[in-house]
PDB file of C-alpha atoms in Angstrom:
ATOM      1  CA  UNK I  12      63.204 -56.742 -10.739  1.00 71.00           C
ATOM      2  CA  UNK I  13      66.884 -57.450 -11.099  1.00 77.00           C
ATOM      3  CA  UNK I  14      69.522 -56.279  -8.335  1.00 76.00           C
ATOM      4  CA  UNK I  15      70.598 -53.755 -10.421  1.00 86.00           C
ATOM      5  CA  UNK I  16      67.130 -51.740 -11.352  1.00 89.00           C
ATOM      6  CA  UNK I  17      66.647 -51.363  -7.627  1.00 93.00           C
ATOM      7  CA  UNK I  18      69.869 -49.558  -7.094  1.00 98.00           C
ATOM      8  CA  UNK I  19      68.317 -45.970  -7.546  1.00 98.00           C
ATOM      9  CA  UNK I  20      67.131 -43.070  -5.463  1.00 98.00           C
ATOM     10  CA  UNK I  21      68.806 -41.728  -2.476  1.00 98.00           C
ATOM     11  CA  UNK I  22      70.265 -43.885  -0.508  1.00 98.00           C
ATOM     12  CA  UNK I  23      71.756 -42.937   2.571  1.00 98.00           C
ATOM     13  CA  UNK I  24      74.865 -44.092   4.178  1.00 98.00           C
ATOM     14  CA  UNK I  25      74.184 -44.843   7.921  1.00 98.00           C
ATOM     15  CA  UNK I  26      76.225 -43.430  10.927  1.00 98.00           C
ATOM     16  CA  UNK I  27      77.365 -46.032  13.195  1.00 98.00           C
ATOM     17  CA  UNK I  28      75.564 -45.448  16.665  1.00 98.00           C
ATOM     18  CA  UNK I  29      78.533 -45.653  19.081  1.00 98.00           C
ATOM     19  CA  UNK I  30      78.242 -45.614  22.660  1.00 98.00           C
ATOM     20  CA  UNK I  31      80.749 -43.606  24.234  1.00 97.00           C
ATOM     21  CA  UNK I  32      82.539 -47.062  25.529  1.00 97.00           C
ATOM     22  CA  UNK I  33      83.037 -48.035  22.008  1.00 95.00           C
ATOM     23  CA  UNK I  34      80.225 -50.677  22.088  1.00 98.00           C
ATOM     24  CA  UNK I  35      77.526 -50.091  18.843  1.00 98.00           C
ATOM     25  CA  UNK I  36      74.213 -49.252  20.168  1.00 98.00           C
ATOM     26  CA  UNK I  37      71.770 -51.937  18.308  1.00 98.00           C
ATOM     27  CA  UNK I  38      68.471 -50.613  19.686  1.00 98.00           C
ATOM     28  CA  UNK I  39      69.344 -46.695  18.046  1.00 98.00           C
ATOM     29  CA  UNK I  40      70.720 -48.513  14.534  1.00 98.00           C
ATOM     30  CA  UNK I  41      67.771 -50.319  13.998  1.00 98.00           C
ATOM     31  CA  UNK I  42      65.324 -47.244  14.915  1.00 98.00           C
ATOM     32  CA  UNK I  43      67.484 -45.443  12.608  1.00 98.00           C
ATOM     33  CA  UNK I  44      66.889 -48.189  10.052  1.00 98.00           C
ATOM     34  CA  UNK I  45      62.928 -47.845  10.735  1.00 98.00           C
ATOM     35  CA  UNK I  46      62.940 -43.968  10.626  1.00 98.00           C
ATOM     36  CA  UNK I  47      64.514 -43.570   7.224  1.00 98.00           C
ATOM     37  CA  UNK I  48      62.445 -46.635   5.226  1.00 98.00           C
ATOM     38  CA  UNK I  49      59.094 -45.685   6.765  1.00 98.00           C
ATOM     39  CA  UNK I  50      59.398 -41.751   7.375  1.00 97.00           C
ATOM     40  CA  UNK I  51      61.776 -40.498   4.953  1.00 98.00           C
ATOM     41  CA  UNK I  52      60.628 -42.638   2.321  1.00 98.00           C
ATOM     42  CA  UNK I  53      64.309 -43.205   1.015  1.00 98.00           C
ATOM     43  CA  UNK I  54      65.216 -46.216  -2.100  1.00 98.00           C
ATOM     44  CA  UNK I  55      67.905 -48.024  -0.790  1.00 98.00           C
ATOM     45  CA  UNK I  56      70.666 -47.872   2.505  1.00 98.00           C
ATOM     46  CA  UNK I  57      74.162 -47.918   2.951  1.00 98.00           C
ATOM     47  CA  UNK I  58      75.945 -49.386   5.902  1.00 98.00           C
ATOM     48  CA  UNK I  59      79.853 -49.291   7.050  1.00 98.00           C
ATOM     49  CA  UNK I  60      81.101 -47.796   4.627  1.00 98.00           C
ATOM     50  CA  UNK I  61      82.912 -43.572   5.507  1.00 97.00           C
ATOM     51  CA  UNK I  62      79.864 -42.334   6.935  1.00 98.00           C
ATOM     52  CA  UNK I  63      79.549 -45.752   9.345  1.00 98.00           C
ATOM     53  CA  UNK I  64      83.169 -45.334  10.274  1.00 98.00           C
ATOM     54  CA  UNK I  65      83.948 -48.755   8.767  1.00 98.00           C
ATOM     55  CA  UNK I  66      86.947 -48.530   8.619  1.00 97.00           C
ATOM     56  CA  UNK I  67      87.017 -48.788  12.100  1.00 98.00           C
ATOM     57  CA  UNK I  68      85.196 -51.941  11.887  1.00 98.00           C
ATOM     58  CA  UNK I  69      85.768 -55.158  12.629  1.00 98.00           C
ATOM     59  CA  UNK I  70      84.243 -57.833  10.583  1.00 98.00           C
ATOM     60  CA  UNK I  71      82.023 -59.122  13.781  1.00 98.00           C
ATOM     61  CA  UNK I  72      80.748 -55.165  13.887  1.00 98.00           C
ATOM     62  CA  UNK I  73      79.808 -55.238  10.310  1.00 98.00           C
ATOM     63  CA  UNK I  74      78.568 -58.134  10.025  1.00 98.00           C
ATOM     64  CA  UNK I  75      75.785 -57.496  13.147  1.00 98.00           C
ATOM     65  CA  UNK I  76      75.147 -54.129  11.526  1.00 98.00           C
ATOM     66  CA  UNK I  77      74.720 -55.431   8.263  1.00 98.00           C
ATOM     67  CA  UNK I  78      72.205 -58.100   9.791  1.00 98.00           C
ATOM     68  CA  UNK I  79      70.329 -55.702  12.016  1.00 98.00           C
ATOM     69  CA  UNK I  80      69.922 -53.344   8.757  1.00 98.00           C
ATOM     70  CA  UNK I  81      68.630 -56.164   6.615  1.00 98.00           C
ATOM     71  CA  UNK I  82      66.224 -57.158   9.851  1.00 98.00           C
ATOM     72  CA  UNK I  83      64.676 -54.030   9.734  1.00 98.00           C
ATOM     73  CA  UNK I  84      64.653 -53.229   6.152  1.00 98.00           C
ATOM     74  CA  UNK I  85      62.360 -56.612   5.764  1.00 98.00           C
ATOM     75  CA  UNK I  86      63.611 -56.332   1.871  1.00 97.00           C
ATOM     76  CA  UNK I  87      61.280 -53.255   1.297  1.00 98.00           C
ATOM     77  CA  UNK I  88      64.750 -51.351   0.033  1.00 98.00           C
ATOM     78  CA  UNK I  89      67.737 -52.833  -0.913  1.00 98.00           C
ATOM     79  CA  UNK I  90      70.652 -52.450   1.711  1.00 98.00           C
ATOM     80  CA  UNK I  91      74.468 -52.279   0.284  1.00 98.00           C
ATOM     81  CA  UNK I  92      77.495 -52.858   2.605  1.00 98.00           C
ATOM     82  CA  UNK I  93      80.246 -51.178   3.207  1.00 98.00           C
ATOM     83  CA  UNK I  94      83.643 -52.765   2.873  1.00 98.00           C
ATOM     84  CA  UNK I  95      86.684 -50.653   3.367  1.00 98.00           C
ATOM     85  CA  UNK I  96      89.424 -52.413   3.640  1.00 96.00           C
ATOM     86  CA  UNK I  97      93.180 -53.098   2.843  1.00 95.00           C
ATOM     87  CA  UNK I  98      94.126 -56.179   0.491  1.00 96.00           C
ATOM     88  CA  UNK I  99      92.398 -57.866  -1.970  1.00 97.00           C
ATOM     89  CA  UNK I 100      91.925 -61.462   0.383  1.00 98.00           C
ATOM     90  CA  UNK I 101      90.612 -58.751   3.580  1.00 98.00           C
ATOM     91  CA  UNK I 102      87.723 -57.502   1.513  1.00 98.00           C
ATOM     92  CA  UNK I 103      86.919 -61.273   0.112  1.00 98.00           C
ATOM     93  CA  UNK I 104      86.805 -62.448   3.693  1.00 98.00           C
ATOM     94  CA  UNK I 105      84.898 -59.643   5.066  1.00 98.00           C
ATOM     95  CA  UNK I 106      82.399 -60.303   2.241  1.00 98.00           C
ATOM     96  CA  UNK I 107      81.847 -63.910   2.669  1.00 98.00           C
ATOM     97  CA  UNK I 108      81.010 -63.244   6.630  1.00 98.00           C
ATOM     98  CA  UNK I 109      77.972 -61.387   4.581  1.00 98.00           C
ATOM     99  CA  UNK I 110      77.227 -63.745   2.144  1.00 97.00           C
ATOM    100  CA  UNK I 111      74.443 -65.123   4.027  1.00 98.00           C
ATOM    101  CA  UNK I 112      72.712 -61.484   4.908  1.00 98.00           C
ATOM    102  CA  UNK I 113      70.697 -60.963   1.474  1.00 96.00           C
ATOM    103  CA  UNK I 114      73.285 -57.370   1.051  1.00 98.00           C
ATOM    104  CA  UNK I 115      72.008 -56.364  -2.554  1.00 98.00           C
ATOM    105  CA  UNK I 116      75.552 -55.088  -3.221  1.00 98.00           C
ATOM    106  CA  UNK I 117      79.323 -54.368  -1.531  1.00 98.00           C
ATOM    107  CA  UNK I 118      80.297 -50.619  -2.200  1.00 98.00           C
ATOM    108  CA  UNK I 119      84.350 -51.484  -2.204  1.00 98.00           C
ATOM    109  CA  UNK I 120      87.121 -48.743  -1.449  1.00 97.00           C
ATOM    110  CA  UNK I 121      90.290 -49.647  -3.411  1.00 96.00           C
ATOM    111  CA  UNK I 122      92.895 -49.977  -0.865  1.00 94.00           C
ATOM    112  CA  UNK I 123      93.630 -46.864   1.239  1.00 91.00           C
ATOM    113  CA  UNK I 124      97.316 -47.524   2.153  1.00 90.00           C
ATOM    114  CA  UNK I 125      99.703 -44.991   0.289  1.00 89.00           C
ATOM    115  CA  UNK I 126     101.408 -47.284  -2.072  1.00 92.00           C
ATOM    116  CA  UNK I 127      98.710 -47.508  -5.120  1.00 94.00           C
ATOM    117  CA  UNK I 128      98.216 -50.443  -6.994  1.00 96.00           C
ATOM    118  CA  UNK I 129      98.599 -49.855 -10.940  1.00 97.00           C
ATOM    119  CA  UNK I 130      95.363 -50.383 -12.892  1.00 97.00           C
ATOM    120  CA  UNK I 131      96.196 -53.963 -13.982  1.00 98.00           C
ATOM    121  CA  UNK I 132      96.280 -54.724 -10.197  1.00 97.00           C
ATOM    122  CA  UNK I 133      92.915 -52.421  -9.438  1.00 98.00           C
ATOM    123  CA  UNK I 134      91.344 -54.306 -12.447  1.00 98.00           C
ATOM    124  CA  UNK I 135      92.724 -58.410 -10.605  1.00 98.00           C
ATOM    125  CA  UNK I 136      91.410 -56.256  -6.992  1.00 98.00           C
ATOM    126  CA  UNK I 137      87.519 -56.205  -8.204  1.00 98.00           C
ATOM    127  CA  UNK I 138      87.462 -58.857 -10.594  1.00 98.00           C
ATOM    128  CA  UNK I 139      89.170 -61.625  -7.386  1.00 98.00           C
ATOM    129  CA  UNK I 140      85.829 -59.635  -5.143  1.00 98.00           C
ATOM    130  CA  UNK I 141      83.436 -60.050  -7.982  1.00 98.00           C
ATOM    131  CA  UNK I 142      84.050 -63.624  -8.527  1.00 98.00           C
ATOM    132  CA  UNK I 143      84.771 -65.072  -5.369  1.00 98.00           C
ATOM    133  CA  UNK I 144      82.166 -63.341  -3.339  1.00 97.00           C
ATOM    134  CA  UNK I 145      79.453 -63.866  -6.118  1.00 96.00           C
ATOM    135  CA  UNK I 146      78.036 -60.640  -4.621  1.00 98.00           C
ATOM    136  CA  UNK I 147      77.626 -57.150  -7.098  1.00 98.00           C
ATOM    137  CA  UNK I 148      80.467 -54.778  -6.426  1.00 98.00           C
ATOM    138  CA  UNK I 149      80.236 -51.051  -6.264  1.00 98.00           C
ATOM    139  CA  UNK I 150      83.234 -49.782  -6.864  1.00 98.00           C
ATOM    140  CA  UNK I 151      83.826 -46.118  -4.142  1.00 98.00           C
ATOM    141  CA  UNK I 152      85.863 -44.058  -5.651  1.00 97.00           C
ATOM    142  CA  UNK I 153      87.107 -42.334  -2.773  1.00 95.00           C
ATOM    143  CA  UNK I 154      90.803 -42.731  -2.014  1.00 94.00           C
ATOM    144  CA  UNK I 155      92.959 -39.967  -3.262  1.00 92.00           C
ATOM    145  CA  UNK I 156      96.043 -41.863  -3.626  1.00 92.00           C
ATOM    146  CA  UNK I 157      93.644 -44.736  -5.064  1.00 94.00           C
ATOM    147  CA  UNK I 158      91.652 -42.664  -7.494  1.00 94.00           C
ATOM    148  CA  UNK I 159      90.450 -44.540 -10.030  1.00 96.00           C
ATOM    149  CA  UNK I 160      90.439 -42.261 -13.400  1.00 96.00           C
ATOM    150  CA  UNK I 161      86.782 -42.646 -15.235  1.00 97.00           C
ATOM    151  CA  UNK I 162      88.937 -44.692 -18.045  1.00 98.00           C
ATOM    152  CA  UNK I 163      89.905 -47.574 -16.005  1.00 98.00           C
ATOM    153  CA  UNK I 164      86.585 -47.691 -14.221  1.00 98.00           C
ATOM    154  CA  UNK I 165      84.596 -47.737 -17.198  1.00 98.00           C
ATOM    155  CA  UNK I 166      87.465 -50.938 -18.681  1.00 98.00           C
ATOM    156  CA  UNK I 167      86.479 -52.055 -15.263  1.00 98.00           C
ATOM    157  CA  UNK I 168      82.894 -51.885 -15.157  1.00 98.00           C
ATOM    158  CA  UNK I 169      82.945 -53.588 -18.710  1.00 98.00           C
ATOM    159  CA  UNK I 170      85.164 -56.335 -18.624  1.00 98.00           C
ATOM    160  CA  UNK I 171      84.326 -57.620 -15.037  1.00 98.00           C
ATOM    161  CA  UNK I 172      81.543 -59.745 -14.492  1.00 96.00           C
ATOM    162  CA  UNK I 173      79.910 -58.748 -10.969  1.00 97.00           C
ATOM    163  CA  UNK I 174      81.502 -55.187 -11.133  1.00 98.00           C
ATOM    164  CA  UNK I 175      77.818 -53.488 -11.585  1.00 98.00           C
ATOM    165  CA  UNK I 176      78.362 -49.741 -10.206  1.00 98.00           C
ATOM    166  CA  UNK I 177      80.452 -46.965  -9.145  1.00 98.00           C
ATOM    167  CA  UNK I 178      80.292 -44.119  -6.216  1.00 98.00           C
ATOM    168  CA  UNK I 179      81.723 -41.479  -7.302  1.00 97.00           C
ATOM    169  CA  UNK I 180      83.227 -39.246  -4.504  1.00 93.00           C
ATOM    170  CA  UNK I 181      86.052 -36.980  -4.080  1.00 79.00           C
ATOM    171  CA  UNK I 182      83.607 -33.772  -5.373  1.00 79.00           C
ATOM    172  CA  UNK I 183      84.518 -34.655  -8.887  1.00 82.00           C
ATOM    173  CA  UNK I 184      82.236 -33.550 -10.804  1.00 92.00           C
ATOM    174  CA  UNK I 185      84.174 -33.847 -13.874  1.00 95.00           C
ATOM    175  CA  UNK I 186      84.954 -37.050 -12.809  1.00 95.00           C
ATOM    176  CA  UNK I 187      80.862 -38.347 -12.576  1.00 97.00           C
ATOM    177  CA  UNK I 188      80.334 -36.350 -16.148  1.00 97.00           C
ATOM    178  CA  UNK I 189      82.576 -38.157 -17.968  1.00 98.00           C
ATOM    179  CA  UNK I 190      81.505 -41.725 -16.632  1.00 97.00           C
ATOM    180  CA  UNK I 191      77.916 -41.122 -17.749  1.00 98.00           C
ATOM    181  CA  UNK I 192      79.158 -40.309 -21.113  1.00 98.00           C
ATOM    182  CA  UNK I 193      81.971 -42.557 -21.230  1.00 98.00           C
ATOM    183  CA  UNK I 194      79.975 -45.883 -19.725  1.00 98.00           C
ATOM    184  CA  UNK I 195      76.881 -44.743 -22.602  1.00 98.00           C
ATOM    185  CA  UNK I 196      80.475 -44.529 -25.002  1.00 98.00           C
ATOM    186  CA  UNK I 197      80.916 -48.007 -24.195  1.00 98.00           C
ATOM    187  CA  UNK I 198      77.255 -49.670 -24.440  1.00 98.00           C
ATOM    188  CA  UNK I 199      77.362 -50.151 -20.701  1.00 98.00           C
ATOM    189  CA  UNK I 200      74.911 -47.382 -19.190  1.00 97.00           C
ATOM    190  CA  UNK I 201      72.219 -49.380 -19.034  1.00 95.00           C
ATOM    191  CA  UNK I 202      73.316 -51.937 -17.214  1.00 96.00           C
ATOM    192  CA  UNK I 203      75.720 -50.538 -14.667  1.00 98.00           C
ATOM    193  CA  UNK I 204      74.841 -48.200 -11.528  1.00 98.00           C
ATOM    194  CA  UNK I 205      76.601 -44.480 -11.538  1.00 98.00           C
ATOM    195  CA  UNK I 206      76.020 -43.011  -8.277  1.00 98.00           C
ATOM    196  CA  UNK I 207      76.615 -39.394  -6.733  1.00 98.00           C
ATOM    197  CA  UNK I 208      78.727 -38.569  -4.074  1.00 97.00           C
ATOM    198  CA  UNK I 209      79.482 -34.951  -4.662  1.00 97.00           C
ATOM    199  CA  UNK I 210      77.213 -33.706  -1.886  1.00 97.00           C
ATOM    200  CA  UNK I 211      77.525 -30.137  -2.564  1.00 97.00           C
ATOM    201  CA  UNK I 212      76.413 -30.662  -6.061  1.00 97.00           C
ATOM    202  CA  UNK I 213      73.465 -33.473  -6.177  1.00 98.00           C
ATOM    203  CA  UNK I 214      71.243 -31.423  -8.201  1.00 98.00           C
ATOM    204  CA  UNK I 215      73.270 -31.185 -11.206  1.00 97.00           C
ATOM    205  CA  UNK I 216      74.250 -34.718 -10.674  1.00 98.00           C
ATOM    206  CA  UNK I 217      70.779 -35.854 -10.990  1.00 98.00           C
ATOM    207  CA  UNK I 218      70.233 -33.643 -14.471  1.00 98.00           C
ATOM    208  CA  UNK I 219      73.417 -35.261 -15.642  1.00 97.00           C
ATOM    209  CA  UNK I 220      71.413 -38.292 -15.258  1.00 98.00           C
ATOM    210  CA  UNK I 221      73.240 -40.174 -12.329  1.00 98.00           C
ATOM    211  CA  UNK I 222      71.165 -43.007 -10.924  1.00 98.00           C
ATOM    212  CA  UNK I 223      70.927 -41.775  -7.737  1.00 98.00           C
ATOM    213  CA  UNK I 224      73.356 -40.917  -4.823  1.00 98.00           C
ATOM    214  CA  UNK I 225      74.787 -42.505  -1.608  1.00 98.00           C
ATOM    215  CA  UNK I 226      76.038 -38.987   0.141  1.00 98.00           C
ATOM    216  CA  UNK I 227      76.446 -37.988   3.788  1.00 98.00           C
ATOM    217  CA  UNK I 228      74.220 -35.121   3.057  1.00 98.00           C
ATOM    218  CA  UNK I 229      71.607 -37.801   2.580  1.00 98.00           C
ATOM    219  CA  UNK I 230      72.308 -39.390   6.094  1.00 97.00           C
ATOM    220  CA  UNK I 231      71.700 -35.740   7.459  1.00 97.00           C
ATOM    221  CA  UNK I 232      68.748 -34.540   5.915  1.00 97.00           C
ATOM    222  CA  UNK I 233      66.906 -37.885   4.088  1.00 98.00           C
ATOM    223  CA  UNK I 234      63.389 -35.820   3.317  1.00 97.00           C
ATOM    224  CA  UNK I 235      65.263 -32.935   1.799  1.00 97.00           C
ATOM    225  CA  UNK I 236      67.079 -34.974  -0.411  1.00 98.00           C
ATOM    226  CA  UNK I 237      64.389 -37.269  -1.237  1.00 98.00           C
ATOM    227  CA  UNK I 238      62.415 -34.268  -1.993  1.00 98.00           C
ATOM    228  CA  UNK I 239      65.017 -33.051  -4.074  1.00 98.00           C
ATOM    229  CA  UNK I 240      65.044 -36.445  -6.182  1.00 98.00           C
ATOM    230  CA  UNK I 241      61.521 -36.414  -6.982  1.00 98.00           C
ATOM    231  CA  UNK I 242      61.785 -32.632  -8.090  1.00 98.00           C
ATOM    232  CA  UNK I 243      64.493 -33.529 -10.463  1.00 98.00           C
ATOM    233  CA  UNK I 244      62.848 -36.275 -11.405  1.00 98.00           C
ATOM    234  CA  UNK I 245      59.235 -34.525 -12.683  1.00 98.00           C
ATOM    235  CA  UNK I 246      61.656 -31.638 -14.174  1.00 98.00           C
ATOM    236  CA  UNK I 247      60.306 -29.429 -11.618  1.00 98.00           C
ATOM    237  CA  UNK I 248      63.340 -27.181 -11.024  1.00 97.00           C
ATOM    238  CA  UNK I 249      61.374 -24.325  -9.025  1.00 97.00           C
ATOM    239  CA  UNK I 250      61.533 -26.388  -6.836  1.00 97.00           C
ATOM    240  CA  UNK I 251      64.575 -28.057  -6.912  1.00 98.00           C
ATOM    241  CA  UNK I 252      66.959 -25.139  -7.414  1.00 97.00           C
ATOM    242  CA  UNK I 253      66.099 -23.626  -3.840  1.00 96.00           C
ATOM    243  CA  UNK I 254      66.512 -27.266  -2.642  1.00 97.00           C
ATOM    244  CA  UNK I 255      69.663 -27.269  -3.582  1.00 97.00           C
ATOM    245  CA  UNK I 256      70.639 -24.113  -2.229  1.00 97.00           C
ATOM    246  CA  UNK I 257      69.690 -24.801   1.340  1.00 97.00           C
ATOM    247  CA  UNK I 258      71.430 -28.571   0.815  1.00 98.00           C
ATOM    248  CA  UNK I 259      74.604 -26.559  -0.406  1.00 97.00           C
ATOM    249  CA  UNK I 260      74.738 -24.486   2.937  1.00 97.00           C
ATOM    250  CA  UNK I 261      74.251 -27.247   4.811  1.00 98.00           C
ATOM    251  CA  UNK I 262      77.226 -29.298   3.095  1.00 98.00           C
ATOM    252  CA  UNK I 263      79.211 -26.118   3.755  1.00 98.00           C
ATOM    253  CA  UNK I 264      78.449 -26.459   6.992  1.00 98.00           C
ATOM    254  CA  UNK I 265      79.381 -30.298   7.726  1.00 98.00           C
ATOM    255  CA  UNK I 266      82.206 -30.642   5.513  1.00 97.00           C
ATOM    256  CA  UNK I 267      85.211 -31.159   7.673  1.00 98.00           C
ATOM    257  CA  UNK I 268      87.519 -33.863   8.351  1.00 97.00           C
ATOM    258  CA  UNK I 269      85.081 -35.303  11.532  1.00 98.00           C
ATOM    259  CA  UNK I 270      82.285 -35.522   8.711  1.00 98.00           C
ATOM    260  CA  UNK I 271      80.247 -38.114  10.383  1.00 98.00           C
ATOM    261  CA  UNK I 272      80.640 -36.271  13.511  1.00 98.00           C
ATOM    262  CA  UNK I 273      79.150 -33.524  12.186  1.00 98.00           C
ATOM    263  CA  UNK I 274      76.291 -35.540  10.570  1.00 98.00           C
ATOM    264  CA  UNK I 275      74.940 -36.905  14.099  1.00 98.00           C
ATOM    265  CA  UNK I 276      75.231 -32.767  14.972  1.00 98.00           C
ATOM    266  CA  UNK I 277      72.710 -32.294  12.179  1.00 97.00           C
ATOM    267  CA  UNK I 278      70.401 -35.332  13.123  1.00 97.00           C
ATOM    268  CA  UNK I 279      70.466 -33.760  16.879  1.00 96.00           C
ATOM    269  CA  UNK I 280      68.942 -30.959  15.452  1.00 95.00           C
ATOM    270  CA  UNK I 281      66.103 -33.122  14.759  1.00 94.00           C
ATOM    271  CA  UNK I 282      65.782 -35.648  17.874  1.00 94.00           C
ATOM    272  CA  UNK I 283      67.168 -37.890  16.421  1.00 94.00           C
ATOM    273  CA  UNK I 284      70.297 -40.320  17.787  1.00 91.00           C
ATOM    274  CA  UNK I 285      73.210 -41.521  15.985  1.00 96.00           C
ATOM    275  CA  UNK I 286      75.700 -41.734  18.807  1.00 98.00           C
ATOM    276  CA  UNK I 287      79.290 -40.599  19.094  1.00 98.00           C
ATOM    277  CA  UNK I 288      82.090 -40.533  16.636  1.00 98.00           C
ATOM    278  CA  UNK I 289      84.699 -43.373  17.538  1.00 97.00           C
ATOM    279  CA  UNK I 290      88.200 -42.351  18.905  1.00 96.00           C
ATOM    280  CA  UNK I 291      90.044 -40.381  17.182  1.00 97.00           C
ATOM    281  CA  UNK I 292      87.661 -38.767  15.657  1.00 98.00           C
ATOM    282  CA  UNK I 293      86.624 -35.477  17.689  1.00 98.00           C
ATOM    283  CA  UNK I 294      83.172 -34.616  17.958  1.00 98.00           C
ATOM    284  CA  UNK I 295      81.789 -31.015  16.746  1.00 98.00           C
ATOM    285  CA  UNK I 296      83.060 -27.938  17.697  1.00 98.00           C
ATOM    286  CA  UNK I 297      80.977 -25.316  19.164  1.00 98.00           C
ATOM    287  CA  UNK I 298      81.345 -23.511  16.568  1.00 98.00           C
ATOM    288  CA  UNK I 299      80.498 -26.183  13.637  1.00 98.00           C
ATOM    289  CA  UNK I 300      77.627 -27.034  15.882  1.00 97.00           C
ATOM    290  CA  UNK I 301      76.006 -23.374  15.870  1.00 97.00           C
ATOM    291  CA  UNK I 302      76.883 -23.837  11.855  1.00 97.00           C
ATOM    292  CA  UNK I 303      74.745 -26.337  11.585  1.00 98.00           C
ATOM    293  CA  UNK I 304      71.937 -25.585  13.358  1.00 97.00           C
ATOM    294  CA  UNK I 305      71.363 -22.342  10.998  1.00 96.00           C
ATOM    295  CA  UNK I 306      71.667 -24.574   8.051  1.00 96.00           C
ATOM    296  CA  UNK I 307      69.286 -26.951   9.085  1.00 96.00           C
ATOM    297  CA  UNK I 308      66.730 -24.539  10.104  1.00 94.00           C
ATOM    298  CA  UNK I 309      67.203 -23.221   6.431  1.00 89.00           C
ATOM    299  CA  UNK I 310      65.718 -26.264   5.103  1.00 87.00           C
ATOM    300  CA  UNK I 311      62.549 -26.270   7.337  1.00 75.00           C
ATOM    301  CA  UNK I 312      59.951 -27.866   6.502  1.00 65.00           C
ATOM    302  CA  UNK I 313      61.926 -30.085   3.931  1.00 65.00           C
ATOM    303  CA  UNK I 314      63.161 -31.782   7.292  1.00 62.00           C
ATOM    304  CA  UNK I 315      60.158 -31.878   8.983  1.00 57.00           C
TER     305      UNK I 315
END
């Protein structure tokens, strides 16, 4: 099976397991690791990328988290890597510190400085990644001032070798339409990856045929949304619509600018550890905390 056919399914993004002195707790990632491959039965994982709070990273940091993930995966699912950050030369180092790690994939950020390259530049940014790394790129679509319009990605995703994907973020779901129909358009759907990030809407992101998702909402609730996969999947939408429902309050609830934050609230709720935010980033609020808890008590037993 090729790189790309195993690219599918839910595939969380990983919190980064912070200590409250900064350091990365190794023993809680790799449980982590072990609870969503063998309990929540997910496809793939995602590591450093917003959810991880790489861009808080150093290279050293991602690449141990990258090589504990891998570790524990033991190449039942493939693992993509985060890299988020700010030139073209960064992200090609970053990525060759990985190159020896078995990563199935990067999932790239364009730059997140203000001053936005033009879409020549954007198309030399992935192409330079691509073909020095020798590693498949994902592009995430993420940045506002960075936003890569569905035209360019689909010029990108068809003229650059090693360019095999996109995450599509920013809730556009306008945006993820019209790559499925423009990357079919171009007599490229088969072979590239179109993933969902538009947490509140995964359902109708999986009936527009996405290949799967990597989604904070995933990281939360992995059983839910793998539940809510399958459902789509066998066209059973009795029991995907309420699914979705209970998802949508819970995205309601954790949406907020200290997402990931708010995501180890969640996996609280369930015993399970992912740490602290790192600084700036506040933890929950009281009040986003009691939120959450009635949201995630709404999806019982989906969580369970």
């Amino acid at each position: 099976m090729s790189t790309i056919d195993k690219i599918r399914g839910i595939i969380p993004p990983l919190v980064t397991p912070f200590r409250e002195d900064g350091t990365i707790d190794e023993q809680a990632h790799r449980a982590e690791v072990r609870y969503m491959v063998e309990r929540a039965g997910v496809h793939g994982l995602a590591v450093c990328g917003s959810t991880g709070e790489g861009h808080t990273l150093s290279t050293d940091e991602t690449r141990r988290i990258v090589g504990w993930t891998v570790e524990e995966v033991k190449g039942r699912v493939p693992v993509i890597a985060g890299i988020i950050t700010d030139s073209t030369q960064s992200t090609i180092d970053r990525a060759k510190a990985l190159a020896d790690l078995g990563v199935a994939a990067l999932q790239v950020t364009p730059v997140h400085y203000v001053f936005r390259p033009d879409d020549d530049s954007m198309v030399r940014h992935f192409g330079a990644i691509a073909d020095q790394t020798g590693i498949p790129v994902i592009i995430y679509n993420v940045v506002p001032w960075s936003y890569l319009l569905p035209p360019l990605l689909v010029r990108i995703l068809r003229d650059v070798d090693g360019v095999i994907g996109v995450k599509q973020s920013a809730s556009d779901m306008k945006a993820l339409a019209d790559l499925l129909l423009l990357s079919e358009e171009a007599g490229i759907r088969n072979r590239v990856r179109i993933l969902s990030a538009v947490d509140a809407l995964l359902y109708p992101s999986f009936r527009l045929g996405s290949d799967g998702a990597v989604a904070a909402i995933l990281r939360a609730v992995p059983e839910a949304c793998v539940a809510l996969w399958d459902a789509v999947q066998k066209g059973d939408d009795a029991t995907a619509l309420p699914l979705h429902k209970n998802l949508l309050r819970l995205w309601n609830a954790i949406d907020a600018p200290n997402l990931p934050a708010n995501v180890r609230a969640a996996m609280r709720t369930q015993g399970r550890t992912g740490g602290v935010p790192r600084p700036p980033m506040p933890a929950s609020s009281s009040a986003q905390e009691v939120k959450i808890q009635a949201a995630m008590a709404a999806l019982q037993p989906a969580v369970a």
